Amino acid sequence: MSEQRLAAEKTGAARLSVVWNVVLMFLKVGGAVLTGSVSMLSEAIHAVTDTVAAGLVFYSVRAAERPPDPRHPFGHGKWENISGTVEAVLVFVASVGITWEAVRRIIEGARVERLTWAMAVLLLASVGNWWLSNHLFRVGARTDSVALEADGHNLRVDVYTSLGVLIGLALVEITGAVVVDSVVAIGVGLLNTKVAWNISRGALGPLLDIALPEEEVRLMDRALREDRRVLGYHKLRTRRAGPFRHVDVHLFVADQLSVGEAHDVAEKAENRIREALPGVLIVTHVEPWSEQSHQEQARSLRWREQG
């Protein structure tokens, strides 16, 4: 699939998320106003943050696809990571507000009504969010989009929280025990706190230029060792920015090679790494290998040492 089609698919998924979250926001806010339920209020607050987050995702996936420019020579990929971080903050703030309001209502007491409407909205939300989260996961995996995958995780948790609130409201309707409503809301708040933590872990790492996972480094290692003219490498530096992976590496080649031959070795090594990992922006530097090289350089011959 071409880069243009992948970008269009990613933007389309983000746009669909915005539209769906706007619809849910109005339905859940209406349900919270009609019922007076704090657990429904928690869903309404979460729907508002989801809508804002979906808007950020839509903007970020488009911004991340912009080509590099003189002011941003490494591109704009980190917009997706910024979006994920902001989404985590929004979810956490909403969680604190939900839990606070639920505790207050347990202490002061409250009453709820018209629960049938709220339960219908929650059932619709659960079905819709399940389908959309699966869609975002699929598109996020195909396009390597951190923002879409974070949005998918958020919506998947929304499915469980909506079902939990639905069960809680059904118990209130059956038993008349209004305190169940607040207890369920507290559970929703705590679960969303965990979601915020998980999203932030995935989004913050690339912002701090954390190295690529070891399994991806091993893929690069295998790609490099395919050419026996590459005698080793060192100074490998990797990081990620949104859907893009940045790699810098120094290659060791025999000092008898001409400049043209060394360039050919480096170019083919870059192409093999691009085939092994999508979205790689790689820079190589060629150095002559000598048995008298520094000990640190000798240690960089990873596959020679391992086997």
PDB file of C-alpha atoms in Angstrom:
ATOM      1  CA  MET A   1       0.000   0.000   0.000  1.00  0.00           C
ATOM      2  CA  SER A   2       1.394   3.425  -1.003  1.00  0.00           C
ATOM      3  CA  GLU A   3       2.278   6.080   1.550  1.00  0.00           C
ATOM      4  CA  GLN A   4      -0.506   8.309   0.191  1.00  0.00           C
ATOM      5  CA  ARG A   5      -3.123   5.595   0.709  1.00  0.00           C
ATOM      6  CA  LEU A   6      -1.838   4.848   4.201  1.00  0.00           C
ATOM      7  CA  ALA A   7      -1.993   8.540   5.093  1.00  0.00           C
ATOM      8  CA  ALA A   8      -5.537   8.798   3.717  1.00  0.00           C
ATOM      9  CA  GLU A   9      -6.627   5.701   5.646  1.00  0.00           C
ATOM     10  CA  LYS A  10      -5.125   7.079   8.844  1.00  0.00           C
ATOM     11  CA  THR A  11      -6.818  10.465   8.401  1.00  0.00           C
ATOM     12  CA  GLY A  12     -10.144   8.792   7.602  1.00  0.00           C
ATOM     13  CA  ALA A  13     -10.012   6.702  10.780  1.00  0.00           C
ATOM     14  CA  ALA A  14      -9.207   9.780  12.868  1.00  0.00           C
ATOM     15  CA  ARG A  15     -12.078  11.720  11.265  1.00  0.00           C
ATOM     16  CA  LEU A  16     -14.512   8.876  11.968  1.00  0.00           C
ATOM     17  CA  SER A  17     -13.416   8.882  15.616  1.00  0.00           C
ATOM     18  CA  VAL A  18     -14.141  12.613  15.891  1.00  0.00           C
ATOM     19  CA  VAL A  19     -17.649  12.276  14.438  1.00  0.00           C
ATOM     20  CA  TRP A  20     -18.543   9.290  16.629  1.00  0.00           C
ATOM     21  CA  ASN A  21     -17.246  10.923  19.797  1.00  0.00           C
ATOM     22  CA  VAL A  22     -19.197  14.124  19.130  1.00  0.00           C
ATOM     23  CA  VAL A  23     -22.411  12.099  18.773  1.00  0.00           C
ATOM     24  CA  LEU A  24     -21.692  10.173  21.978  1.00  0.00           C
ATOM     25  CA  MET A  25     -20.809  13.343  23.850  1.00  0.00           C
ATOM     26  CA  PHE A  26     -24.245  14.876  23.238  1.00  0.00           C
ATOM     27  CA  LEU A  27     -26.059  11.620  24.036  1.00  0.00           C
ATOM     28  CA  LYS A  28     -24.169  11.053  27.296  1.00  0.00           C
ATOM     29  CA  VAL A  29     -24.396  14.655  28.464  1.00  0.00           C
ATOM     30  CA  GLY A  30     -28.134  14.500  27.812  1.00  0.00           C
ATOM     31  CA  GLY A  31     -28.351  11.243  29.739  1.00  0.00           C
ATOM     32  CA  ALA A  32     -26.455  12.714  32.702  1.00  0.00           C
ATOM     33  CA  VAL A  33     -28.730  15.770  32.829  1.00  0.00           C
ATOM     34  CA  LEU A  34     -31.934  13.720  32.594  1.00  0.00           C
ATOM     35  CA  THR A  35     -30.999  11.072  35.164  1.00  0.00           C
ATOM     36  CA  GLY A  36     -28.875  12.897  37.739  1.00  0.00           C
ATOM     37  CA  SER A  37     -26.663   9.787  37.837  1.00  0.00           C
ATOM     38  CA  VAL A  38     -23.049  10.381  38.871  1.00  0.00           C
ATOM     39  CA  SER A  39     -21.900   7.294  36.982  1.00  0.00           C
ATOM     40  CA  MET A  40     -23.651   8.661  33.894  1.00  0.00           C
ATOM     41  CA  LEU A  41     -22.002  12.012  34.610  1.00  0.00           C
ATOM     42  CA  SER A  42     -18.654  10.199  34.649  1.00  0.00           C
ATOM     43  CA  GLU A  43     -19.443   8.827  31.205  1.00  0.00           C
ATOM     44  CA  ALA A  44     -20.428  12.303  29.996  1.00  0.00           C
ATOM     45  CA  ILE A  45     -17.185  13.848  31.277  1.00  0.00           C
ATOM     46  CA  HIS A  46     -15.207  11.057  29.685  1.00  0.00           C
ATOM     47  CA  ALA A  47     -17.094  11.604  26.422  1.00  0.00           C
ATOM     48  CA  VAL A  48     -16.091  15.274  26.438  1.00  0.00           C
ATOM     49  CA  THR A  49     -12.422  14.398  26.970  1.00  0.00           C
ATOM     50  CA  ASP A  50     -12.684  11.689  24.314  1.00  0.00           C
ATOM     51  CA  THR A  51     -14.018  14.250  21.832  1.00  0.00           C
ATOM     52  CA  VAL A  52     -11.178  16.660  22.552  1.00  0.00           C
ATOM     53  CA  ALA A  53      -8.683  13.800  22.321  1.00  0.00           C
ATOM     54  CA  ALA A  54     -10.160  12.594  19.021  1.00  0.00           C
ATOM     55  CA  GLY A  55      -9.799  16.123  17.638  1.00  0.00           C
ATOM     56  CA  LEU A  56      -6.160  16.146  18.710  1.00  0.00           C
ATOM     57  CA  VAL A  57      -5.599  12.769  17.076  1.00  0.00           C
ATOM     58  CA  PHE A  58      -7.155  14.012  13.829  1.00  0.00           C
ATOM     59  CA  TYR A  59      -4.875  17.046  13.820  1.00  0.00           C
ATOM     60  CA  SER A  60      -1.782  15.122  14.869  1.00  0.00           C
ATOM     61  CA  VAL A  61      -2.011  12.366  12.254  1.00  0.00           C
ATOM     62  CA  ARG A  62      -2.279  15.017   9.550  1.00  0.00           C
ATOM     63  CA  ALA A  63       0.522  17.121  11.018  1.00  0.00           C
ATOM     64  CA  ALA A  64       2.790  14.083  11.395  1.00  0.00           C
ATOM     65  CA  GLU A  65       2.560  13.384   7.659  1.00  0.00           C
ATOM     66  CA  ARG A  66       3.983  16.776   6.682  1.00  0.00           C
ATOM     67  CA  PRO A  67       7.337  16.431   4.936  1.00  0.00           C
ATOM     68  CA  PRO A  68      10.504  17.747   6.586  1.00  0.00           C
ATOM     69  CA  ASP A  69      11.248  21.436   6.132  1.00  0.00           C
ATOM     70  CA  PRO A  70      14.190  23.732   6.984  1.00  0.00           C
ATOM     71  CA  ARG A  71      12.866  24.331  10.509  1.00  0.00           C
ATOM     72  CA  HIS A  72      11.931  20.677  11.071  1.00  0.00           C
ATOM     73  CA  PRO A  73      14.586  18.649   9.221  1.00  0.00           C
ATOM     74  CA  PHE A  74      13.562  15.431  11.022  1.00  0.00           C
ATOM     75  CA  GLY A  75       9.897  15.846  10.085  1.00  0.00           C
ATOM     76  CA  HIS A  76       6.817  16.272  12.278  1.00  0.00           C
ATOM     77  CA  GLY A  77       6.258  12.712  13.507  1.00  0.00           C
ATOM     78  CA  LYS A  78       6.318  13.631  17.195  1.00  0.00           C
ATOM     79  CA  TRP A  79       2.956  15.349  16.843  1.00  0.00           C
ATOM     80  CA  GLU A  80       1.417  11.901  17.331  1.00  0.00           C
ATOM     81  CA  ASN A  81       3.317  11.414  20.580  1.00  0.00           C
ATOM     82  CA  ILE A  82       2.302  14.874  21.791  1.00  0.00           C
ATOM     83  CA  SER A  83      -1.314  13.986  21.040  1.00  0.00           C
ATOM     84  CA  GLY A  84      -1.054  10.759  23.031  1.00  0.00           C
ATOM     85  CA  THR A  85       0.480  12.590  25.996  1.00  0.00           C
ATOM     86  CA  VAL A  86      -2.250  15.248  26.021  1.00  0.00           C
ATOM     87  CA  GLU A  87      -4.890  12.525  25.784  1.00  0.00           C
ATOM     88  CA  ALA A  88      -3.392  10.816  28.843  1.00  0.00           C
ATOM     89  CA  VAL A  89      -3.524  14.080  30.810  1.00  0.00           C
ATOM     90  CA  LEU A  90      -7.158  14.662  29.824  1.00  0.00           C
ATOM     91  CA  VAL A  91      -8.164  11.147  30.861  1.00  0.00           C
ATOM     92  CA  PHE A  92      -6.376  11.529  34.214  1.00  0.00           C
ATOM     93  CA  VAL A  93      -7.988  14.901  34.991  1.00  0.00           C
ATOM     94  CA  ALA A  94     -11.414  13.493  34.123  1.00  0.00           C
ATOM     95  CA  SER A  95     -10.758  10.482  36.373  1.00  0.00           C
ATOM     96  CA  VAL A  96      -9.958  12.698  39.356  1.00  0.00           C
ATOM     97  CA  GLY A  97     -13.101  14.772  38.790  1.00  0.00           C
ATOM     98  CA  ILE A  98     -15.297  11.686  38.455  1.00  0.00           C
ATOM     99  CA  THR A  99     -13.956  10.092  41.639  1.00  0.00           C
ATOM    100  CA  TRP A 100     -14.287  13.336  43.616  1.00  0.00           C
ATOM    101  CA  GLU A 101     -17.922  13.831  42.578  1.00  0.00           C
ATOM    102  CA  ALA A 102     -18.800  10.207  43.345  1.00  0.00           C
ATOM    103  CA  VAL A 103     -17.350  10.422  46.860  1.00  0.00           C
ATOM    104  CA  ARG A 104     -19.191  13.698  47.447  1.00  0.00           C
ATOM    105  CA  ARG A 105     -22.511  12.133  46.490  1.00  0.00           C
ATOM    106  CA  ILE A 106     -21.916   9.158  48.767  1.00  0.00           C
ATOM    107  CA  ILE A 107     -21.413  11.582  51.652  1.00  0.00           C
ATOM    108  CA  GLU A 108     -24.202  14.034  50.813  1.00  0.00           C
ATOM    109  CA  GLY A 109     -26.647  11.650  49.163  1.00  0.00           C
ATOM    110  CA  ALA A 110     -28.329  11.953  45.755  1.00  0.00           C
ATOM    111  CA  ARG A 111     -31.219  10.603  43.727  1.00  0.00           C
ATOM    112  CA  VAL A 112     -31.469   9.343  40.179  1.00  0.00           C
ATOM    113  CA  GLU A 113     -34.342   8.969  37.697  1.00  0.00           C
ATOM    114  CA  ARG A 114     -35.173   8.136  34.065  1.00  0.00           C
ATOM    115  CA  LEU A 115     -32.542   5.412  33.985  1.00  0.00           C
ATOM    116  CA  THR A 116     -33.972   3.614  30.931  1.00  0.00           C
ATOM    117  CA  TRP A 117     -32.767   6.397  28.605  1.00  0.00           C
ATOM    118  CA  ALA A 118     -29.280   6.301  30.098  1.00  0.00           C
ATOM    119  CA  MET A 119     -29.053   2.520  29.800  1.00  0.00           C
ATOM    120  CA  ALA A 120     -30.052   2.670  26.120  1.00  0.00           C
ATOM    121  CA  VAL A 121     -27.339   5.266  25.447  1.00  0.00           C
ATOM    122  CA  LEU A 122     -24.743   3.145  27.247  1.00  0.00           C
ATOM    123  CA  LEU A 123     -25.649   0.035  25.269  1.00  0.00           C
ATOM    124  CA  LEU A 124     -25.309   1.982  22.007  1.00  0.00           C
ATOM    125  CA  ALA A 125     -21.986   3.438  23.190  1.00  0.00           C
ATOM    126  CA  SER A 126     -20.608   0.010  24.079  1.00  0.00           C
ATOM    127  CA  VAL A 127     -21.413  -1.506  20.689  1.00  0.00           C
ATOM    128  CA  GLY A 128     -20.162   1.513  18.741  1.00  0.00           C
ATOM    129  CA  ASN A 129     -16.957   1.893  20.742  1.00  0.00           C
ATOM    130  CA  TRP A 130     -16.163  -1.814  20.389  1.00  0.00           C
ATOM    131  CA  TRP A 131     -16.411  -1.609  16.610  1.00  0.00           C
ATOM    132  CA  LEU A 132     -14.516   1.691  16.346  1.00  0.00           C
ATOM    133  CA  SER A 133     -11.714   0.589  18.686  1.00  0.00           C
ATOM    134  CA  ASN A 134     -11.171  -2.531  16.552  1.00  0.00           C
ATOM    135  CA  HIS A 135     -11.082  -0.328  13.449  1.00  0.00           C
ATOM    136  CA  LEU A 136      -8.552   2.050  15.025  1.00  0.00           C
ATOM    137  CA  PHE A 137      -6.368  -0.868  16.131  1.00  0.00           C
ATOM    138  CA  ARG A 138      -6.339  -2.282  12.589  1.00  0.00           C
ATOM    139  CA  VAL A 139      -5.560   1.032  10.912  1.00  0.00           C
ATOM    140  CA  GLY A 140      -3.062   1.960  13.623  1.00  0.00           C
ATOM    141  CA  ALA A 141      -1.196  -1.315  13.109  1.00  0.00           C
ATOM    142  CA  ARG A 142      -1.145  -0.939   9.313  1.00  0.00           C
ATOM    143  CA  THR A 143       0.006   2.693   9.430  1.00  0.00           C
ATOM    144  CA  ASP A 144       2.196   2.384  12.547  1.00  0.00           C
ATOM    145  CA  SER A 145       0.264   5.241  14.178  1.00  0.00           C
ATOM    146  CA  VAL A 146       0.856   5.798  17.897  1.00  0.00           C
ATOM    147  CA  ALA A 147      -2.033   8.283  18.083  1.00  0.00           C
ATOM    148  CA  LEU A 148      -4.618   5.943  16.545  1.00  0.00           C
ATOM    149  CA  GLU A 149      -3.556   3.049  18.752  1.00  0.00           C
ATOM    150  CA  ALA A 150      -3.796   5.261  21.857  1.00  0.00           C
ATOM    151  CA  ASP A 151      -7.273   6.368  20.771  1.00  0.00           C
ATOM    152  CA  GLY A 152      -8.214   2.733  20.196  1.00  0.00           C
ATOM    153  CA  HIS A 153      -7.082   1.737  23.697  1.00  0.00           C
ATOM    154  CA  ASN A 154      -9.061   4.613  25.180  1.00  0.00           C
ATOM    155  CA  LEU A 155     -12.236   3.593  23.344  1.00  0.00           C
ATOM    156  CA  ARG A 156     -11.765  -0.066  24.267  1.00  0.00           C
ATOM    157  CA  VAL A 157     -11.713   0.869  27.947  1.00  0.00           C
ATOM    158  CA  ASP A 158     -14.807   3.010  27.307  1.00  0.00           C
ATOM    159  CA  VAL A 159     -16.581  -0.199  26.301  1.00  0.00           C
ATOM    160  CA  TYR A 160     -15.877  -1.774  29.681  1.00  0.00           C
ATOM    161  CA  THR A 161     -16.719   1.352  31.657  1.00  0.00           C
ATOM    162  CA  SER A 162     -19.984   1.845  29.763  1.00  0.00           C
ATOM    163  CA  LEU A 163     -20.980  -1.761  30.416  1.00  0.00           C
ATOM    164  CA  GLY A 164     -20.034  -1.363  34.079  1.00  0.00           C
ATOM    165  CA  VAL A 165     -22.146   1.767  34.413  1.00  0.00           C
ATOM    166  CA  LEU A 166     -24.990   0.029  32.561  1.00  0.00           C
ATOM    167  CA  ILE A 167     -24.936  -2.850  35.053  1.00  0.00           C
ATOM    168  CA  GLY A 168     -24.746  -0.391  37.939  1.00  0.00           C
ATOM    169  CA  LEU A 169     -27.758   1.580  36.724  1.00  0.00           C
ATOM    170  CA  ALA A 170     -29.685  -1.648  36.220  1.00  0.00           C
ATOM    171  CA  LEU A 171     -28.957  -2.577  39.856  1.00  0.00           C
ATOM    172  CA  VAL A 172     -30.118   0.858  40.999  1.00  0.00           C
ATOM    173  CA  GLU A 173     -33.312   0.431  38.988  1.00  0.00           C
ATOM    174  CA  ILE A 174     -33.942  -3.021  40.480  1.00  0.00           C
ATOM    175  CA  THR A 175     -32.867  -2.481  44.095  1.00  0.00           C
ATOM    176  CA  GLY A 176     -33.273   1.258  44.589  1.00  0.00           C
ATOM    177  CA  ALA A 177     -29.790   1.386  46.190  1.00  0.00           C
ATOM    178  CA  VAL A 178     -28.558   4.717  44.803  1.00  0.00           C
ATOM    179  CA  VAL A 179     -25.146   4.278  46.439  1.00  0.00           C
ATOM    180  CA  VAL A 180     -24.358   1.644  43.776  1.00  0.00           C
ATOM    181  CA  ASP A 181     -24.320   4.477  41.231  1.00  0.00           C
ATOM    182  CA  SER A 182     -21.519   6.285  43.085  1.00  0.00           C
ATOM    183  CA  VAL A 183     -19.537   3.100  43.718  1.00  0.00           C
ATOM    184  CA  VAL A 184     -19.587   2.292  40.003  1.00  0.00           C
ATOM    185  CA  ALA A 185     -18.458   5.850  39.211  1.00  0.00           C
ATOM    186  CA  ILE A 186     -15.481   5.468  41.556  1.00  0.00           C
ATOM    187  CA  GLY A 187     -14.553   2.233  39.786  1.00  0.00           C
ATOM    188  CA  VAL A 188     -14.739   4.025  36.437  1.00  0.00           C
ATOM    189  CA  GLY A 189     -12.488   6.790  37.747  1.00  0.00           C
ATOM    190  CA  LEU A 190      -9.864   4.354  39.009  1.00  0.00           C
ATOM    191  CA  LEU A 191      -9.894   2.357  35.777  1.00  0.00           C
ATOM    192  CA  ASN A 192      -9.449   5.515  33.716  1.00  0.00           C
ATOM    193  CA  THR A 193      -6.458   6.474  35.862  1.00  0.00           C
ATOM    194  CA  LYS A 194      -4.786   3.222  34.827  1.00  0.00           C
ATOM    195  CA  VAL A 195      -5.654   3.929  31.187  1.00  0.00           C
ATOM    196  CA  ALA A 196      -4.054   7.374  31.447  1.00  0.00           C
ATOM    197  CA  TRP A 197      -0.884   5.811  32.831  1.00  0.00           C
ATOM    198  CA  ASN A 198      -0.690   3.221  30.041  1.00  0.00           C
ATOM    199  CA  ILE A 199      -1.255   5.824  27.309  1.00  0.00           C
ATOM    200  CA  SER A 200       1.365   8.164  28.762  1.00  0.00           C
ATOM    201  CA  ARG A 201       3.967   5.376  28.902  1.00  0.00           C
ATOM    202  CA  GLY A 202       3.539   4.676  25.195  1.00  0.00           C
ATOM    203  CA  ALA A 203       3.523   8.330  24.158  1.00  0.00           C
ATOM    204  CA  LEU A 204       6.253   9.818  26.364  1.00  0.00           C
ATOM    205  CA  GLY A 205       9.030   7.377  25.448  1.00  0.00           C
ATOM    206  CA  PRO A 206       9.517   8.684  21.887  1.00  0.00           C
ATOM    207  CA  LEU A 207       9.337  12.287  23.132  1.00  0.00           C
ATOM    208  CA  LEU A 208      12.334  11.458  25.334  1.00  0.00           C
ATOM    209  CA  ASP A 209      14.086   9.766  22.381  1.00  0.00           C
ATOM    210  CA  ILE A 210      14.078   6.332  23.973  1.00  0.00           C
ATOM    211  CA  ALA A 211      15.796   3.691  21.818  1.00  0.00           C
ATOM    212  CA  LEU A 212      13.820   1.347  19.581  1.00  0.00           C
ATOM    213  CA  PRO A 213      12.754  -1.998  21.105  1.00  0.00           C
ATOM    214  CA  GLU A 214      15.372  -4.743  21.197  1.00  0.00           C
ATOM    215  CA  GLU A 215      13.423  -6.916  18.746  1.00  0.00           C
ATOM    216  CA  GLU A 216      13.604  -4.128  16.147  1.00  0.00           C
ATOM    217  CA  VAL A 217      17.342  -3.718  16.773  1.00  0.00           C
ATOM    218  CA  ARG A 218      17.737  -7.454  16.166  1.00  0.00           C
ATOM    219  CA  LEU A 219      15.952  -7.083  12.823  1.00  0.00           C
ATOM    220  CA  MET A 220      18.461  -4.416  11.826  1.00  0.00           C
ATOM    221  CA  ASP A 221      21.305  -6.624  13.024  1.00  0.00           C
ATOM    222  CA  ARG A 222      20.141  -9.479  10.798  1.00  0.00           C
ATOM    223  CA  ALA A 223      19.714  -7.110   7.850  1.00  0.00           C
ATOM    224  CA  LEU A 224      23.268  -5.834   8.232  1.00  0.00           C
ATOM    225  CA  ARG A 225      24.898  -9.244   8.547  1.00  0.00           C
ATOM    226  CA  GLU A 226      23.460 -10.394   5.204  1.00  0.00           C
ATOM    227  CA  ASP A 227      26.325  -8.617   3.418  1.00  0.00           C
ATOM    228  CA  ARG A 228      29.717 -10.086   4.303  1.00  0.00           C
ATOM    229  CA  ARG A 229      31.364  -6.844   3.218  1.00  0.00           C
ATOM    230  CA  VAL A 230      29.940  -5.235   6.375  1.00  0.00           C
ATOM    231  CA  LEU A 231      32.505  -6.306   8.969  1.00  0.00           C
ATOM    232  CA  GLY A 232      30.667  -4.760  11.893  1.00  0.00           C
ATOM    233  CA  TYR A 233      29.085  -1.576  13.185  1.00  0.00           C
ATOM    234  CA  HIS A 234      29.126   0.750  16.160  1.00  0.00           C
ATOM    235  CA  LYS A 235      27.625   4.039  17.337  1.00  0.00           C
ATOM    236  CA  LEU A 236      24.140   2.708  16.618  1.00  0.00           C
ATOM    237  CA  ARG A 237      21.571   5.285  17.692  1.00  0.00           C
ATOM    238  CA  THR A 238      17.836   4.779  17.295  1.00  0.00           C
ATOM    239  CA  ARG A 239      14.717   6.672  18.237  1.00  0.00           C
ATOM    240  CA  ARG A 240      11.132   7.033  17.143  1.00  0.00           C
ATOM    241  CA  ALA A 241       8.981  10.025  16.210  1.00  0.00           C
ATOM    242  CA  GLY A 242       5.332   9.126  15.596  1.00  0.00           C
ATOM    243  CA  PRO A 243       5.238   6.599  12.745  1.00  0.00           C
ATOM    244  CA  PHE A 244       8.876   7.197  11.795  1.00  0.00           C
ATOM    245  CA  ARG A 245      12.017   5.438  13.062  1.00  0.00           C
ATOM    246  CA  HIS A 246      15.322   7.320  12.978  1.00  0.00           C
ATOM    247  CA  VAL A 247      18.530   5.273  12.807  1.00  0.00           C
ATOM    248  CA  ASP A 248      22.186   6.389  12.751  1.00  0.00           C
ATOM    249  CA  VAL A 249      24.928   3.769  12.453  1.00  0.00           C
ATOM    250  CA  HIS A 250      28.644   3.586  11.586  1.00  0.00           C
ATOM    251  CA  LEU A 251      29.603   0.611   9.407  1.00  0.00           C
ATOM    252  CA  PHE A 252      33.016  -1.048   9.311  1.00  0.00           C
ATOM    253  CA  VAL A 253      34.278  -2.163   5.890  1.00  0.00           C
ATOM    254  CA  ALA A 254      37.625  -3.395   4.608  1.00  0.00           C
ATOM    255  CA  ASP A 255      40.042  -0.531   4.028  1.00  0.00           C
ATOM    256  CA  GLN A 256      40.839  -1.904   0.562  1.00  0.00           C
ATOM    257  CA  LEU A 257      37.383  -0.911  -0.747  1.00  0.00           C
ATOM    258  CA  SER A 258      37.122   2.114  -2.999  1.00  0.00           C
ATOM    259  CA  VAL A 259      34.857   5.026  -2.108  1.00  0.00           C
ATOM    260  CA  GLY A 260      32.319   3.820  -4.658  1.00  0.00           C
ATOM    261  CA  GLU A 261      32.350   0.271  -3.309  1.00  0.00           C
ATOM    262  CA  ALA A 262      31.975   1.490   0.283  1.00  0.00           C
ATOM    263  CA  HIS A 263      29.064   3.688  -0.773  1.00  0.00           C
ATOM    264  CA  ASP A 264      27.415   0.693  -2.441  1.00  0.00           C
ATOM    265  CA  VAL A 265      27.794  -1.342   0.768  1.00  0.00           C
ATOM    266  CA  ALA A 266      26.185   1.428   2.831  1.00  0.00           C
ATOM    267  CA  GLU A 267      23.355   2.025   0.372  1.00  0.00           C
ATOM    268  CA  LYS A 268      22.436  -1.650   0.203  1.00  0.00           C
ATOM    269  CA  ALA A 269      22.591  -1.906   3.997  1.00  0.00           C
ATOM    270  CA  GLU A 270      20.168   1.012   4.272  1.00  0.00           C
ATOM    271  CA  ASN A 271      17.781  -0.605   1.796  1.00  0.00           C
ATOM    272  CA  ARG A 272      17.780  -3.900   3.710  1.00  0.00           C
ATOM    273  CA  ILE A 273      16.950  -2.107   6.950  1.00  0.00           C
ATOM    274  CA  ARG A 274      14.114  -0.218   5.236  1.00  0.00           C
ATOM    275  CA  GLU A 275      12.717  -3.537   4.039  1.00  0.00           C
ATOM    276  CA  ALA A 276      12.948  -5.014   7.540  1.00  0.00           C
ATOM    277  CA  LEU A 277      11.337  -2.057   9.318  1.00  0.00           C
ATOM    278  CA  PRO A 278       8.699   0.328   7.939  1.00  0.00           C
ATOM    279  CA  GLY A 279       9.101   4.075   8.206  1.00  0.00           C
ATOM    280  CA  VAL A 280      12.885   4.050   8.748  1.00  0.00           C
ATOM    281  CA  LEU A 281      14.927   7.190   8.102  1.00  0.00           C
ATOM    282  CA  ILE A 282      18.523   5.984   8.230  1.00  0.00           C
ATOM    283  CA  VAL A 283      21.925   7.650   8.024  1.00  0.00           C
ATOM    284  CA  THR A 284      25.067   5.516   7.675  1.00  0.00           C
ATOM    285  CA  HIS A 285      28.740   6.406   7.968  1.00  0.00           C
ATOM    286  CA  VAL A 286      31.459   4.124   6.615  1.00  0.00           C
ATOM    287  CA  GLU A 287      34.743   3.523   8.476  1.00  0.00           C
ATOM    288  CA  PRO A 288      37.736   1.322   7.582  1.00  0.00           C
ATOM    289  CA  TRP A 289      38.211  -1.711   9.802  1.00  0.00           C
ATOM    290  CA  SER A 290      41.592  -2.550  11.267  1.00  0.00           C
ATOM    291  CA  GLU A 291      42.606  -5.270  13.695  1.00  0.00           C
ATOM    292  CA  GLN A 292      44.325  -2.547  15.711  1.00  0.00           C
ATOM    293  CA  SER A 293      41.084  -0.602  16.137  1.00  0.00           C
ATOM    294  CA  HIS A 294      40.056   0.558  19.563  1.00  0.00           C
ATOM    295  CA  GLN A 295      38.633  -2.088  21.907  1.00  0.00           C
ATOM    296  CA  GLU A 296      35.288  -0.340  21.885  1.00  0.00           C
ATOM    297  CA  GLN A 297      35.096  -0.758  18.129  1.00  0.00           C
ATOM    298  CA  ALA A 298      35.931  -4.450  18.463  1.00  0.00           C
ATOM    299  CA  ARG A 299      33.055  -4.890  20.904  1.00  0.00           C
ATOM    300  CA  SER A 300      30.728  -3.365  18.349  1.00  0.00           C
ATOM    301  CA  LEU A 301      31.118  -6.410  16.111  1.00  0.00           C
ATOM    302  CA  ARG A 302      27.991  -7.828  17.626  1.00  0.00           C
ATOM    303  CA  TRP A 303      27.487 -10.880  15.496  1.00  0.00           C
ATOM    304  CA  ARG A 304      31.205 -11.758  15.528  1.00  0.00           C
ATOM    305  CA  GLU A 305      31.221 -11.735  19.331  1.00  0.00           C
ATOM    306  CA  GLN A 306      27.951 -13.648  19.580  1.00  0.00           C
ATOM    307  CA  GLY A 307      29.000 -16.452  17.355  1.00  0.00           C
TER     308      GLY A 307
END
